[in-house]
Tab-separated table of C-alpha atoms and ligand atoms in Angstrom:
chain	number	residue	atom	x	y	z
A	1	MET	CA	-39.059	-70.970	-156.318
A	2	VAL	CA	-42.317	-71.104	-158.046
A	3	ARG	CA	-42.906	-68.824	-161.081
A	4	GLU	CA	-45.447	-66.418	-160.670
A	5	GLU	CA	-47.404	-67.724	-163.894
A	6	ASP	CA	-47.401	-71.224	-162.290
A	7	SER	CA	-48.243	-70.511	-158.962
A	8	GLN	CA	-51.894	-69.075	-160.432
A	9	GLN	CA	-52.622	-72.557	-161.264
A	10	LEU	CA	-51.610	-74.531	-158.473
A	11	GLN	CA	-53.951	-75.833	-155.833
A	12	VAL	CA	-53.288	-74.503	-151.996
A	13	GLU	CA	-51.669	-78.067	-151.102
A	14	THR	CA	-49.408	-77.627	-153.714
A	15	PHE	CA	-48.651	-74.685	-153.452
A	16	LEU	CA	-47.672	-74.907	-149.834
A	17	VAL	CA	-45.007	-77.233	-150.908
A	18	ALA	CA	-43.934	-75.941	-153.860
A	19	SER	CA	-43.280	-72.226	-152.828
A	20	GLY	CA	-40.450	-70.685	-150.951
A	21	ARG	CA	-37.833	-72.841	-152.945
A	22	PRO	CA	-34.456	-72.368	-154.250
A	23	GLU	CA	-34.126	-71.784	-158.240
A	24	ARG	CA	-33.914	-75.614	-159.488
A	25	SER	CA	-30.616	-76.398	-161.045
A	26	PRO	CA	-28.290	-79.166	-160.964
A	27	GLY	CA	-26.692	-79.591	-157.394
A	28	ALA	CA	-29.246	-76.727	-156.007
A	29	SER	CA	-30.194	-77.204	-152.443
A	30	VAL	CA	-34.143	-78.096	-152.225
A	31	ASN	CA	-34.669	-75.683	-148.954
A	32	VAL	CA	-33.562	-71.984	-148.726
A	33	GLY	CA	-30.689	-71.820	-146.037
A	34	VAL	CA	-30.646	-69.690	-142.928
A	35	GLU	CA	-28.090	-67.276	-143.817
A	36	LEU	CA	-26.642	-65.427	-140.797
A	37	THR	CA	-25.201	-62.065	-141.996
A	38	SER	CA	-25.670	-58.760	-140.675
A	39	THR	CA	-24.372	-56.929	-143.800
A	40	TYR	CA	-23.680	-57.839	-147.228
A	41	ALA	CA	-21.268	-56.280	-149.780
A	42	ALA	CA	-21.957	-52.876	-151.357
A	43	ASP	CA	-24.141	-52.553	-154.398
A	44	GLY	CA	-26.455	-55.481	-154.146
A	45	VAL	CA	-30.250	-55.551	-154.025
A	46	VAL	CA	-30.172	-55.276	-149.931
A	47	ASN	CA	-27.116	-54.068	-148.121
A	48	TYR	CA	-27.947	-54.543	-144.440
A	49	ALA	CA	-29.886	-57.359	-142.871
A	50	ARG	CA	-32.620	-55.262	-140.984
A	51	SER	CA	-34.238	-54.549	-144.057
A	52	GLY	CA	-34.175	-57.939	-145.726
A	53	ASN	CA	-32.689	-61.575	-145.888
A	54	PRO	CA	-33.102	-64.258	-148.264
A	55	THR	CA	-35.052	-66.660	-145.655
A	56	TRP	CA	-37.327	-63.964	-145.449
A	57	ASN	CA	-38.025	-63.809	-149.149
A	58	ALA	CA	-38.635	-67.393	-149.129
A	59	PHE	CA	-41.268	-67.494	-146.371
A	60	GLU	CA	-42.757	-64.248	-147.556
A	61	GLU	CA	-43.213	-65.453	-151.315
A	62	ALA	CA	-45.140	-68.561	-149.566
A	63	LEU	CA	-47.378	-66.670	-147.277
A	64	GLY	CA	-47.899	-63.977	-149.715
A	65	GLY	CA	-49.265	-66.584	-152.629
A	66	LEU	CA	-51.238	-67.973	-149.998
A	67	GLU	CA	-53.224	-64.837	-149.181
A	68	GLY	CA	-53.022	-63.559	-152.634
A	69	GLY	CA	-50.948	-60.509	-151.876
A	70	ARG	CA	-47.449	-59.466	-150.832
A	71	ALA	CA	-46.346	-60.568	-147.632
A	72	LEU	CA	-43.778	-58.907	-144.736
A	73	VAL	CA	-42.350	-61.071	-141.840
A	74	HIS	CA	-41.941	-59.427	-138.609
A	75	ALA	CA	-40.583	-60.177	-135.310
A	76	SER	CA	-43.932	-61.467	-133.511
A	77	GLY	CA	-47.868	-61.334	-134.211
A	78	MET	CA	-47.409	-58.078	-132.022
A	79	GLY	CA	-44.822	-56.770	-134.065
A	80	ALA	CA	-47.012	-57.328	-137.041
A	81	ILE	CA	-50.120	-55.692	-135.371
A	82	SER	CA	-48.173	-52.581	-134.047
A	83	ALA	CA	-46.889	-52.015	-137.878
A	84	ALA	CA	-50.794	-52.446	-138.856
A	85	LEU	CA	-51.901	-49.813	-136.502
A	86	SER	CA	-49.062	-47.404	-137.226
A	87	LEU	CA	-51.307	-47.076	-140.541
A	88	LEU	CA	-53.815	-45.233	-138.096
A	89	PRO	CA	-53.132	-41.230	-137.758
A	90	ALA	CA	-52.548	-40.052	-134.063
A	91	GLY	CA	-55.768	-39.156	-132.366
A	92	GLY	CA	-57.573	-40.920	-135.327
A	93	THR	CA	-60.616	-43.370	-134.936
A	94	VAL	CA	-60.684	-46.904	-135.254
A	95	VAL	CA	-63.678	-49.381	-135.162
A	96	ALA	CA	-62.793	-52.831	-133.516
A	97	PRO	CA	-64.405	-55.487	-132.134
A	98	ASP	CA	-65.510	-55.414	-128.217
A	99	THR	CA	-63.612	-58.574	-127.716
A	100	THR	CA	-60.205	-58.765	-129.313
A	101	TYR	CA	-57.217	-60.641	-129.089
A	102	ASN	CA	-55.807	-58.942	-125.714
A	103	GLY	CA	-52.320	-57.558	-126.953
A	104	THR	CA	-54.669	-55.683	-129.778
A	105	GLY	CA	-56.804	-54.538	-127.012
A	106	ASP	CA	-54.065	-53.192	-124.779
A	107	LEU	CA	-53.017	-51.120	-127.929
A	108	LEU	CA	-56.294	-50.042	-128.826
A	109	ALA	CA	-56.418	-48.628	-125.303
A	110	ALA	CA	-53.243	-47.095	-125.430
A	111	HIS	CA	-54.384	-45.212	-128.586
A	112	GLU	CA	-57.529	-43.779	-126.584
A	113	GLN	CA	-54.886	-43.097	-123.745
A	114	ALA	CA	-53.169	-40.852	-126.767
A	115	GLY	CA	-56.125	-39.124	-127.358
A	116	GLY	CA	-57.361	-41.509	-130.261
A	117	THR	CA	-60.720	-42.635	-130.324
A	118	VAL	CA	-61.573	-46.471	-130.486
A	119	VAL	CA	-65.572	-47.464	-131.370
A	120	ARG	CA	-66.320	-51.009	-130.008
A	121	VAL	CA	-68.973	-52.989	-131.614
A	122	HIS	CA	-70.008	-56.600	-130.829
A	123	ALA	CA	-68.585	-58.907	-133.449
A	124	THR	CA	-72.013	-60.281	-134.803
A	125	ASP	CA	-73.566	-56.849	-134.871
A	126	THR	CA	-72.850	-56.048	-138.466
A	127	ALA	CA	-75.033	-52.918	-138.712
A	128	GLY	CA	-73.243	-51.562	-135.917
A	129	PHE	CA	-69.700	-52.013	-137.646
A	130	LEU	CA	-71.491	-50.051	-141.030
A	131	ALA	CA	-72.404	-47.010	-139.005
A	132	ALA	CA	-69.119	-46.816	-137.399
A	133	LEU	CA	-67.353	-46.661	-140.367
A	134	ASP	CA	-68.524	-43.194	-141.291
A	135	THR	CA	-66.243	-41.637	-138.842
A	136	ALA	CA	-63.536	-44.031	-138.627
A	137	GLU	CA	-60.054	-44.010	-140.332
A	138	LEU	CA	-59.255	-47.721	-139.851
A	139	VAL	CA	-61.576	-50.499	-139.255
A	140	TRP	CA	-60.048	-53.634	-137.267
A	141	LEU	CA	-61.094	-56.954	-137.711
A	142	GLU	CA	-60.778	-60.873	-136.292
A	143	SER	CA	-62.986	-63.592	-137.101
A	144	PRO	CA	-63.746	-65.772	-135.505
A	145	THR	CA	-63.079	-63.836	-132.140
A	146	ASN	CA	-60.838	-65.103	-129.524
A	147	PRO	CA	-62.273	-66.816	-127.371
A	148	LEU	CA	-65.988	-66.182	-127.678
A	149	MET	CA	-65.871	-67.587	-131.273
A	150	ASP	CA	-68.273	-64.887	-132.534
A	151	VAL	CA	-68.003	-64.675	-136.689
A	152	ILE	CA	-67.947	-61.270	-138.362
A	153	GLU	CA	-69.673	-60.954	-141.351
A	154	LEU	CA	-66.303	-59.802	-143.101
A	155	ASP	CA	-67.461	-59.562	-146.696
A	156	VAL	CA	-69.956	-57.156	-145.766
A	157	VAL	CA	-68.009	-54.938	-143.214
A	158	LEU	CA	-64.780	-54.754	-145.533
A	159	ALA	CA	-67.015	-54.254	-148.704
A	160	ARG	CA	-68.543	-51.162	-147.011
A	161	ALA	CA	-64.789	-50.202	-145.727
A	162	ARG	CA	-63.771	-50.195	-149.212
A	163	GLU	CA	-66.539	-48.087	-150.478
A	164	VAL	CA	-66.410	-45.442	-147.685
A	165	GLY	CA	-62.357	-45.336	-147.894
A	166	VAL	CA	-61.674	-46.595	-144.579
A	167	THR	CA	-58.355	-48.700	-144.133
A	168	SER	CA	-59.169	-52.221	-143.147
A	169	VAL	CA	-56.875	-54.722	-141.412
A	170	VAL	CA	-57.860	-58.323	-140.656
A	171	ASP	CA	-56.340	-60.265	-137.977
A	172	ASN	CA	-56.453	-63.781	-139.887
A	173	THR	CA	-54.483	-66.018	-137.439
A	174	LEU	CA	-57.353	-68.444	-136.370
A	175	SER	CA	-58.632	-68.657	-139.991
A	176	THR	CA	-55.583	-69.162	-141.921
A	177	PRO	CA	-55.508	-68.399	-145.349
A	178	LEU	CA	-56.978	-71.967	-145.854
A	179	LEU	CA	-60.078	-70.733	-144.501
A	180	CYS	CA	-60.352	-67.250	-144.998
A	181	ARG	CA	-58.697	-64.689	-147.591
A	182	PRO	CA	-59.507	-61.496	-146.358
A	183	LEU	CA	-57.692	-59.586	-149.262
A	184	SER	CA	-60.333	-61.568	-151.988
A	185	LEU	CA	-62.911	-59.844	-149.489
A	186	GLY	CA	-61.730	-56.331	-149.905
A	187	ALA	CA	-59.339	-56.219	-147.094
A	188	ASP	CA	-56.379	-53.750	-147.059
A	189	VAL	CA	-54.003	-55.767	-144.679
A	190	VAL	CA	-53.767	-59.097	-143.332
A	191	VAL	CA	-52.040	-59.708	-140.091
A	192	HIS	CA	-50.817	-63.176	-138.780
A	193	SER	CA	-49.178	-64.284	-135.701
A	194	VAL	CA	-47.201	-66.954	-137.575
A	195	THR	CA	-46.571	-68.193	-134.217
A	196	LYS	CA	-50.093	-70.164	-134.253
A	197	TYR	CA	-50.917	-72.466	-137.416
A	198	LEU	CA	-48.735	-71.057	-140.022
A	199	SER	CA	-45.387	-72.384	-138.265
A	200	GLY	CA	-47.636	-74.741	-136.265
A	201	HIS	CA	-45.095	-76.274	-134.032
A	202	SER	CA	-44.956	-74.430	-130.843
A	203	ASP	CA	-41.511	-73.689	-131.472
A	204	VAL	CA	-41.064	-69.961	-132.733
A	205	VAL	CA	-42.557	-66.583	-132.327
A	206	LEU	CA	-43.279	-64.791	-135.365
A	207	GLY	CA	-45.582	-62.418	-137.019
A	208	ALA	CA	-46.506	-61.525	-140.969
A	209	THR	CA	-48.549	-58.437	-142.589
A	210	VAL	CA	-50.070	-58.906	-146.189
A	211	VAL	CA	-51.119	-56.227	-148.428
A	212	GLY	CA	-52.808	-56.898	-152.096
A	213	ASP	CA	-50.991	-56.818	-154.999
A	214	THR	CA	-52.477	-53.546	-156.148
A	215	GLU	CA	-51.159	-49.428	-156.139
A	216	ARG	CA	-52.802	-48.997	-153.124
A	217	GLY	CA	-51.556	-52.216	-151.644
A	218	ARG	CA	-48.028	-51.431	-152.674
A	219	GLU	CA	-48.252	-48.016	-151.157
A	220	LEU	CA	-49.273	-49.572	-147.598
A	221	GLY	CA	-46.712	-52.307	-148.045
A	222	GLU	CA	-44.075	-49.485	-148.356
A	223	ARG	CA	-45.391	-48.124	-144.959
A	224	LEU	CA	-45.379	-51.371	-143.089
A	225	ARG	CA	-41.938	-52.268	-144.583
A	226	ARG	CA	-40.288	-48.831	-143.161
A	227	HIS	CA	-42.027	-49.287	-139.952
A	228	ARG	CA	-40.498	-52.733	-139.753
A	229	THR	CA	-37.116	-51.374	-140.698
A	230	LEU	CA	-37.228	-48.331	-138.541
A	231	HIS	CA	-38.850	-49.692	-135.363
A	232	GLY	CA	-36.499	-52.917	-135.906
A	233	ALA	CA	-38.744	-55.548	-134.836
A	234	ILE	CA	-37.294	-57.842	-137.214
A	235	ALA	CA	-37.193	-61.653	-137.573
A	236	GLY	CA	-34.296	-63.907	-137.059
A	237	PRO	CA	-33.384	-66.190	-140.204
A	238	MET	CA	-33.703	-69.595	-137.985
A	239	GLU	CA	-37.099	-68.741	-136.920
A	240	VAL	CA	-38.275	-67.870	-140.448
A	241	TYR	CA	-36.598	-71.298	-141.625
A	242	LEU	CA	-38.711	-73.082	-138.885
A	243	ALA	CA	-41.898	-71.246	-140.047
A	244	LEU	CA	-41.599	-72.101	-143.653
A	245	ARG	CA	-40.875	-75.865	-142.787
A	246	GLY	CA	-43.861	-75.968	-140.571
A	247	LEU	CA	-46.016	-74.186	-143.520
A	248	ARG	CA	-45.253	-77.011	-145.821
A	249	THR	CA	-47.823	-79.435	-144.020
A	250	LEU	CA	-50.432	-76.370	-142.922
A	251	SER	CA	-52.961	-78.142	-144.889
A	252	VAL	CA	-52.722	-81.688	-143.557
A	253	ARG	CA	-52.287	-80.163	-140.004
A	254	LEU	CA	-55.300	-78.260	-140.198
A	255	GLU	CA	-57.329	-80.652	-142.215
A	256	ARG	CA	-56.657	-83.510	-139.122
A	257	ALA	CA	-57.161	-80.816	-136.411
A	258	SER	CA	-60.420	-79.567	-137.531
A	259	ALA	CA	-61.693	-82.987	-138.283
A	260	ASN	CA	-61.082	-83.632	-134.279
A	261	ALA	CA	-62.500	-80.277	-133.362
A	262	ALA	CA	-65.688	-81.019	-135.082
A	263	GLU	CA	-66.235	-84.417	-133.638
A	264	LEU	CA	-65.231	-82.889	-129.989
A	265	ALA	CA	-67.564	-79.849	-130.486
A	266	ALA	CA	-70.239	-82.517	-131.203
A	267	ARG	CA	-69.882	-84.967	-128.112
A	268	LEU	CA	-69.270	-81.888	-125.934
A	269	GLU	CA	-72.402	-80.782	-126.650
A	270	GLY	CA	-73.948	-83.790	-124.431
A	271	HIS	CA	-71.384	-83.509	-121.695
A	272	PRO	CA	-73.222	-83.018	-118.337
A	273	SER	CA	-70.104	-80.700	-117.403
A	274	VAL	CA	-70.459	-78.422	-120.132
A	275	ALA	CA	-73.029	-75.529	-120.122
A	276	ARG	CA	-72.099	-74.355	-123.565
A	277	VAL	CA	-70.056	-75.201	-126.496
A	278	ARG	CA	-68.714	-72.233	-128.850
A	279	TYR	CA	-67.781	-73.668	-132.003
A	280	PRO	CA	-68.212	-71.718	-135.372
A	281	GLY	CA	-68.548	-75.009	-137.337
A	282	ALA	CA	-64.867	-74.617	-138.910
A	283	GLY	CA	-61.278	-74.580	-137.900
A	284	ALA	CA	-59.713	-76.357	-134.935
A	285	ILE	CA	-60.747	-74.000	-132.251
A	286	LEU	CA	-63.440	-74.032	-129.742
A	287	SER	CA	-64.479	-72.806	-126.414
A	288	ILE	CA	-66.750	-74.216	-123.506
A	289	ASP	CA	-68.331	-72.768	-120.766
A	290	VAL	CA	-67.623	-75.387	-118.036
A	291	ALA	CA	-70.880	-76.001	-115.724
A	292	GLY	CA	-69.557	-74.687	-112.639
A	293	ASP	CA	-67.328	-71.575	-111.632
A	294	ALA	CA	-63.410	-70.354	-112.397
A	295	ASP	CA	-62.071	-73.255	-109.910
A	296	ALA	CA	-63.899	-75.867	-111.156
A	297	ALA	CA	-62.582	-74.982	-115.012
A	298	GLU	CA	-58.986	-74.522	-113.483
A	299	ARG	CA	-59.395	-78.110	-111.905
A	300	VAL	CA	-60.322	-79.441	-115.693
A	301	CYS	CA	-57.098	-78.061	-116.931
A	302	ALA	CA	-54.828	-79.359	-114.057
A	303	ALA	CA	-56.695	-82.978	-114.419
A	304	THR	CA	-55.573	-83.410	-118.296
A	305	ARG	CA	-52.827	-85.482	-119.336
A	306	VAL	CA	-52.505	-85.149	-122.865
A	307	TRP	CA	-54.006	-82.023	-123.396
A	308	LEU	CA	-51.449	-79.127	-122.538
A	309	HIS	CA	-52.539	-76.709	-120.150
A	310	SER	CA	-50.637	-73.575	-121.291
A	311	THR	CA	-51.548	-70.503	-123.280
A	312	SER	CA	-51.280	-69.988	-127.093
A	313	LEU	CA	-52.842	-72.228	-130.002
A	314	GLY	CA	-52.504	-73.509	-133.426
A	315	GLY	CA	-49.723	-76.254	-132.492
A	316	VAL	CA	-49.766	-79.882	-133.177
A	317	GLU	CA	-50.484	-80.792	-129.519
A	318	SER	CA	-53.857	-80.137	-128.132
A	319	GLN	CA	-53.990	-77.069	-125.661
A	320	VAL	CA	-56.595	-75.786	-123.194
A	321	GLU	CA	-56.717	-72.393	-121.232
A	322	ARG	CA	-59.103	-70.878	-118.837
A	323	ARG	CA	-59.035	-67.355	-120.528
A	324	ARG	CA	-60.056	-65.406	-117.547
A	325	ARG	CA	-56.836	-66.360	-115.701
A	326	HIS	CA	-55.480	-63.255	-117.805
A	327	PRO	CA	-56.207	-59.929	-115.981
A	328	SER	CA	-56.308	-58.582	-119.356
A	329	GLU	CA	-58.967	-60.954	-120.910
A	330	SER	CA	-62.294	-59.611	-121.142
A	331	THR	CA	-64.940	-59.700	-118.596
A	332	GLN	CA	-67.388	-60.211	-121.774
A	333	VAL	CA	-65.580	-63.914	-121.305
A	334	PRO	CA	-67.331	-65.916	-118.923
A	335	GLU	CA	-64.927	-67.250	-115.836
A	336	SER	CA	-65.367	-70.619	-116.471
A	337	LEU	CA	-64.755	-70.785	-120.392
A	338	LEU	CA	-62.089	-72.995	-121.579
A	339	ARG	CA	-60.500	-72.532	-124.871
A	340	LEU	CA	-59.419	-75.533	-126.687
A	341	SER	CA	-56.866	-75.246	-129.348
A	342	VAL	CA	-57.543	-79.040	-131.103
A	343	GLY	CA	-54.285	-80.682	-132.368
A	344	ILE	CA	-53.725	-83.391	-134.551
A	345	GLU	CA	-53.312	-86.269	-131.990
A	346	ASN	CA	-55.913	-89.383	-132.428
A	347	VAL	CA	-59.600	-87.961	-131.162
A	348	GLU	CA	-60.226	-90.929	-129.101
A	349	ASP	CA	-57.193	-89.918	-126.947
A	350	LEU	CA	-58.359	-86.310	-126.939
A	351	TRP	CA	-61.763	-87.270	-125.886
A	352	ALA	CA	-60.753	-89.568	-123.201
A	353	ASP	CA	-58.502	-87.476	-121.609
A	354	LEU	CA	-61.062	-84.445	-121.673
A	355	ASP	CA	-64.202	-86.408	-120.980
A	356	ARG	CA	-62.367	-87.813	-117.316
A	357	ALA	CA	-60.835	-84.124	-116.902
A	358	LEU	CA	-64.485	-82.933	-116.876
A	359	SER	CA	-66.321	-85.414	-115.377
A	360	ALA	CA	-64.209	-85.200	-112.235
A	361	VAL	CA	-65.526	-81.600	-111.750
B	401	PLP	C1	-51.138	-65.092	-130.395
B	401	PLP	C2	-51.871	-64.150	-131.474
B	401	PLP	C3	-51.387	-62.780	-131.716
B	401	PLP	C4	-50.127	-62.173	-131.059
B	401	PLP	O1	-48.911	-62.883	-131.883
B	401	PLP	P1	-47.432	-63.352	-131.094
B	401	PLP	O2	-46.798	-63.960	-132.073
B	401	PLP	O3	-47.677	-64.040	-129.941
B	401	PLP	O4	-47.075	-61.856	-130.986
B	401	PLP	C5	-52.354	-61.998	-132.375
B	401	PLP	N1	-53.527	-62.288	-132.747
B	401	PLP	C6	-53.821	-63.559	-132.470
B	401	PLP	C7	-55.260	-63.933	-132.654
B	401	PLP	C8	-53.387	-64.724	-131.777
B	401	PLP	O5	-53.850	-65.411	-131.287
């Protein structure tokens, strides 16, 4: 365990390694255990494991510290997103980018079907977001957007949301707290698919919410906690243990993956089979529009041997996918767009494999 006063002084790489550990004492384990119990002897802090577990506490301490707030672990990213959207009153108005993570898009559509209002604004239309905030109860933000890689002016939109009292939620899955800390920009709630970079090894499905350590943050945090406990989408302790294990190496993984992504983005700019490269200049995800149709893009995916043709992102292994193969993907996404989640392999192997696959179309 890192004491609160120490954690303020530690640099992020050190905090990743030091946080969420048991108290140091002679003979103590260096890692938190996987506590397999459904119930606890009476009169403790937690009496039933749907509302708490020591393995969760360790992960929540680490992620909360990284985001600068208080974290809750959820059964999946969608579990976290559902909890965050529960802050929106029935029939209320939400402002969101016109392309969001497709699961979020489906939940927003369900909100509309139930009589609520969704105002969709293009990610780069800052003035549009600011104007829409006047009539909204909640603003949903993701930056960069997936898979178009558009960047939202988070600081501007979040500052105005705070000013006019609109609850703000940022899906920080693609950026991670190493590249963006939305709470420090004024966000009320951060959500994560822990499945992706935070755990980093494509071996768990898990989510998290984080709120600020303020009166308002604690009030929202209690509502999120209540949602988690009563709707029951809770994480298994083994998954949380694996996520905390993965989190230890987040900074080295992201450093390598981002360097690989920047190098590939630069090389792909000149590739004759690539019509457009979409790379926001940071992070480890980029998208390319293949010069050709959907079939040509599918053939690229089928031809790679190092790159894994699969959905998902943020693992140590490089992954490629044509997003429009999913019927729920936005029609704003070109048919030939491939999303590349760049891993930590040797960049020359990644380039050789991709260049060969692209050149074959
Ligand atoms: C994957 C993902 C989600 C959903 O998370 P799950 O863990 O799959 O439930 C939400 N938002 C973004 C940006 C994602 O990439």
